[in-house]
Amino acid sequence: MLPQTLTAGPRTRILIAAEQIQQRVRELASQIDADYTQDPLYVVSVLKGAFIFVADLCRALKRPNVRIEFMAISSYGSEKTTSGQVKLTRDLDVNIEGQNVLIVEDIVDSGITLNYLTRLLRQRHPRSLEIVTLLDKPERRIQPVSVKYIGFQIPDEFVVGYGLDYAEDYRNLSDICVLSEAGIR
Ligand code: 5GP
């Protein structure tokens, strides 16, 4: 029997249910599979928020040569608004020169994080560099980013679950939820 997964509680309202997420992840993976040749694909995931998405996405890809790498960037502390400051806290430990690189992000909000990250990785001369994000809040964009694969466009609401946190809580929810005022400390 499958373990019971944690879902929305009194402080959260479901925006995108777990089944919908899983369906969309499969669609994104088949699009990605179709777009890339059989060369290795370097999947660069941004910690921590994208960790569940990258795990599900990679398992839905039908190729054995998916190389999974992690970077960490901080732009949010326990606050709900971006500081506008991006700090690289964990770099890649592989050379991506001449490789196909796919950045996997949880959510694009102001665009500051991905604008910074793509400029940084482009300097390393990958063969190709694209972005897949599970969520996109287009209304919030301050800096331009070109995102090839988008799971869901969502309104300007603060979401948690499926890897996304509020002050490190809620990452383990199976659904993507909006946090009510009661959930915000
Ligand atoms: P950006 O640099 O595009 O403003 O923000 C990207 C990062 O901000 C995301 O990777 C994520 O960590 C955080 N973020 C933006 N919007 C939300 C949100 O609605 N919920 C959560 N939990 N994090 C968010």
PDB file of N, CA, C and O and ligand atoms in Angstrom, residues 75-76 82 105-114 137 157-160 164-166, ligand 1:
ATOM      1  N   SER A  75      17.647  33.843  -2.396  1.00  0.00           N
ATOM      2  CA  SER A  75      17.113  35.182  -2.641  1.00  0.00           C
ATOM      3  C   SER A  75      15.962  35.463  -1.678  1.00  0.00           C
ATOM      4  O   SER A  75      15.556  36.584  -1.511  1.00  0.00           O
ATOM      5  N   TYR A  76      15.480  34.412  -1.035  1.00  0.00           N
ATOM      6  CA  TYR A  76      14.436  34.567  -0.019  1.00  0.00           C
ATOM      7  C   TYR A  76      14.971  33.991   1.281  1.00  0.00           C
ATOM      8  O   TYR A  76      15.561  32.918   1.269  1.00  0.00           O
ATOM      9  N   THR A  82      10.931  39.030  -2.327  1.00  0.00           N
ATOM     10  CA  THR A  82      12.332  38.901  -2.693  1.00  0.00           C
ATOM     11  C   THR A  82      13.130  40.100  -2.188  1.00  0.00           C
ATOM     12  O   THR A  82      12.633  41.213  -2.138  1.00  0.00           O
ATOM     13  N   GLU A 105      13.632  24.664 -12.269  1.00  0.00           N
ATOM     14  CA  GLU A 105      13.300  25.610 -11.202  1.00  0.00           C
ATOM     15  C   GLU A 105      11.890  25.324 -10.696  1.00  0.00           C
ATOM     16  O   GLU A 105      11.054  24.781 -11.423  1.00  0.00           O
ATOM     17  N   ASP A 106      11.639  25.668  -9.446  1.00  0.00           N
ATOM     18  CA  ASP A 106      10.303  25.466  -8.891  1.00  0.00           C
ATOM     19  C   ASP A 106       9.326  26.540  -9.377  1.00  0.00           C
ATOM     20  O   ASP A 106       8.232  26.244  -9.821  1.00  0.00           O
ATOM     21  N   ILE A 107       9.774  27.808  -9.301  1.00  0.00           N
ATOM     22  CA  ILE A 107       8.860  28.902  -9.620  1.00  0.00           C
ATOM     23  C   ILE A 107       9.652  30.110 -10.117  1.00  0.00           C
ATOM     24  O   ILE A 107      10.743  30.381  -9.608  1.00  0.00           O
ATOM     25  N   VAL A 108       9.109  30.765 -11.120  1.00  0.00           N
ATOM     26  CA  VAL A 108       9.699  32.029 -11.578  1.00  0.00           C
ATOM     27  C   VAL A 108       8.777  33.142 -11.103  1.00  0.00           C
ATOM     28  O   VAL A 108       7.587  33.153 -11.421  1.00  0.00           O
ATOM     29  N   ASP A 109       9.346  34.033 -10.345  1.00  0.00           N
ATOM     30  CA  ASP A 109       8.580  35.109  -9.740  1.00  0.00           C
ATOM     31  C   ASP A 109       9.077  36.431 -10.349  1.00  0.00           C
ATOM     32  O   ASP A 109       8.720  36.771 -11.464  1.00  0.00           O
ATOM     33  N   SER A 110       9.981  37.131  -9.685  1.00  0.00           N
ATOM     34  CA  SER A 110      10.519  38.379 -10.253  1.00  0.00           C
ATOM     35  C   SER A 110      11.407  38.100 -11.460  1.00  0.00           C
ATOM     36  O   SER A 110      11.623  38.971 -12.299  1.00  0.00           O
ATOM     37  N   GLY A 111      11.955  36.902 -11.531  1.00  0.00           N
ATOM     38  CA  GLY A 111      12.888  36.563 -12.619  1.00  0.00           C
ATOM     39  C   GLY A 111      14.339  36.836 -12.243  1.00  0.00           C
ATOM     40  O   GLY A 111      15.252  36.504 -12.997  1.00  0.00           O
ATOM     41  N   ILE A 112      14.552  37.420 -11.074  1.00  0.00           N
ATOM     42  CA  ILE A 112      15.917  37.812 -10.668  1.00  0.00           C
ATOM     43  C   ILE A 112      16.836  36.590 -10.563  1.00  0.00           C
ATOM     44  O   ILE A 112      17.954  36.589 -11.072  1.00  0.00           O
ATOM     45  N   THR A 113      16.347  35.530  -9.932  1.00  0.00           N
ATOM     46  CA  THR A 113      17.173  34.335  -9.730  1.00  0.00           C
ATOM     47  C   THR A 113      17.595  33.725 -11.068  1.00  0.00           C
ATOM     48  O   THR A 113      18.779  33.465 -11.299  1.00  0.00           O
ATOM     49  N   LEU A 114      16.627  33.517 -11.949  1.00  0.00           N
ATOM     50  CA  LEU A 114      16.957  32.859 -13.214  1.00  0.00           C
ATOM     51  C   LEU A 114      17.722  33.756 -14.172  1.00  0.00           C
ATOM     52  O   LEU A 114      18.543  33.271 -14.944  1.00  0.00           O
ATOM     53  N   LYS A 137       4.803  32.938 -12.289  1.00  0.00           N
ATOM     54  CA  LYS A 137       3.916  34.053 -11.908  1.00  0.00           C
ATOM     55  C   LYS A 137       4.271  35.231 -12.809  1.00  0.00           C
ATOM     56  O   LYS A 137       5.074  36.087 -12.428  1.00  0.00           O
ATOM     57  N   GLU A 157       0.031  34.840  -5.978  1.00  0.00           N
ATOM     58  CA  GLU A 157      -0.271  34.400  -4.609  1.00  0.00           C
ATOM     59  C   GLU A 157       0.923  33.611  -4.121  1.00  0.00           C
ATOM     60  O   GLU A 157       1.608  32.963  -4.915  1.00  0.00           O
ATOM     61  N   PHE A 158       1.176  33.647  -2.838  1.00  0.00           N
ATOM     62  CA  PHE A 158       2.323  32.916  -2.290  1.00  0.00           C
ATOM     63  C   PHE A 158       1.931  31.452  -2.091  1.00  0.00           C
ATOM     64  O   PHE A 158       0.973  31.141  -1.396  1.00  0.00           O
ATOM     65  N   VAL A 159       2.669  30.577  -2.734  1.00  0.00           N
ATOM     66  CA  VAL A 159       2.310  29.157  -2.692  1.00  0.00           C
ATOM     67  C   VAL A 159       3.360  28.334  -1.942  1.00  0.00           C
ATOM     68  O   VAL A 159       4.534  28.707  -1.878  1.00  0.00           O
ATOM     69  N   VAL A 160       2.889  27.232  -1.412  1.00  0.00           N
ATOM     70  CA  VAL A 160       3.764  26.290  -0.700  1.00  0.00           C
ATOM     71  C   VAL A 160       3.400  24.870  -1.132  1.00  0.00           C
ATOM     72  O   VAL A 160       2.356  24.647  -1.740  1.00  0.00           O
ATOM     73  N   LEU A 164       8.042  23.585  -2.255  1.00  0.00           N
ATOM     74  CA  LEU A 164       8.092  25.021  -1.913  1.00  0.00           C
ATOM     75  C   LEU A 164       7.764  25.237  -0.440  1.00  0.00           C
ATOM     76  O   LEU A 164       6.846  24.606   0.092  1.00  0.00           O
ATOM     77  N   ASP A 165       8.487  26.150   0.168  1.00  0.00           N
ATOM     78  CA  ASP A 165       8.338  26.331   1.619  1.00  0.00           C
ATOM     79  C   ASP A 165       7.821  27.709   1.997  1.00  0.00           C
ATOM     80  O   ASP A 165       7.811  28.640   1.201  1.00  0.00           O
ATOM     81  N   TYR A 166       7.432  27.800   3.247  1.00  0.00           N
ATOM     82  CA  TYR A 166       7.336  29.091   3.917  1.00  0.00           C
ATOM     83  C   TYR A 166       8.132  28.930   5.205  1.00  0.00           C
ATOM     84  O   TYR A 166       7.785  28.093   6.043  1.00  0.00           O
TER      85      TYR A 166
HETATM   86  P1  5GP B   1      12.563  35.162  -8.295  1.00  0.00           P
HETATM   87  O1  5GP B   1      14.039  35.372  -8.257  1.00  0.00           O
HETATM   88  O2  5GP B   1      12.038  34.770  -9.640  1.00  0.00           O
HETATM   89  O3  5GP B   1      11.820  36.342  -7.703  1.00  0.00           O
HETATM   90  O4  5GP B   1      12.223  34.039  -7.264  1.00  0.00           O
HETATM   91  C1  5GP B   1      12.547  32.746  -7.427  1.00  0.00           C
HETATM   92  C2  5GP B   1      12.544  32.042  -6.107  1.00  0.00           C
HETATM   93  O5  5GP B   1      11.726  32.701  -5.138  1.00  0.00           O
HETATM   94  C3  5GP B   1      11.939  30.670  -6.232  1.00  0.00           C
HETATM   95  O6  5GP B   1      12.917  29.728  -6.605  1.00  0.00           O
HETATM   96  C4  5GP B   1      11.380  30.432  -4.855  1.00  0.00           C
HETATM   97  O7  5GP B   1      12.387  29.919  -4.029  1.00  0.00           O
HETATM   98  C5  5GP B   1      10.991  31.805  -4.374  1.00  0.00           C
HETATM   99  N1  5GP B   1       9.546  32.068  -4.549  1.00  0.00           N
HETATM  100  C6  5GP B   1       8.969  32.902  -5.429  1.00  0.00           C
HETATM  101  N2  5GP B   1       7.633  32.873  -5.321  1.00  0.00           N
HETATM  102  C7  5GP B   1       7.352  31.983  -4.348  1.00  0.00           C
HETATM  103  C8  5GP B   1       6.132  31.477  -3.788  1.00  0.00           C
HETATM  104  O8  5GP B   1       5.002  31.820  -4.143  1.00  0.00           O
HETATM  105  N3  5GP B   1       6.285  30.545  -2.806  1.00  0.00           N
HETATM  106  C9  5GP B   1       7.485  30.111  -2.374  1.00  0.00           C
HETATM  107  N4  5GP B   1       7.496  29.205  -1.401  1.00  0.00           N
HETATM  108  N5  5GP B   1       8.656  30.553  -2.875  1.00  0.00           N
HETATM  109  C10 5GP B   1       8.583  31.474  -3.866  1.00  0.00           C
END
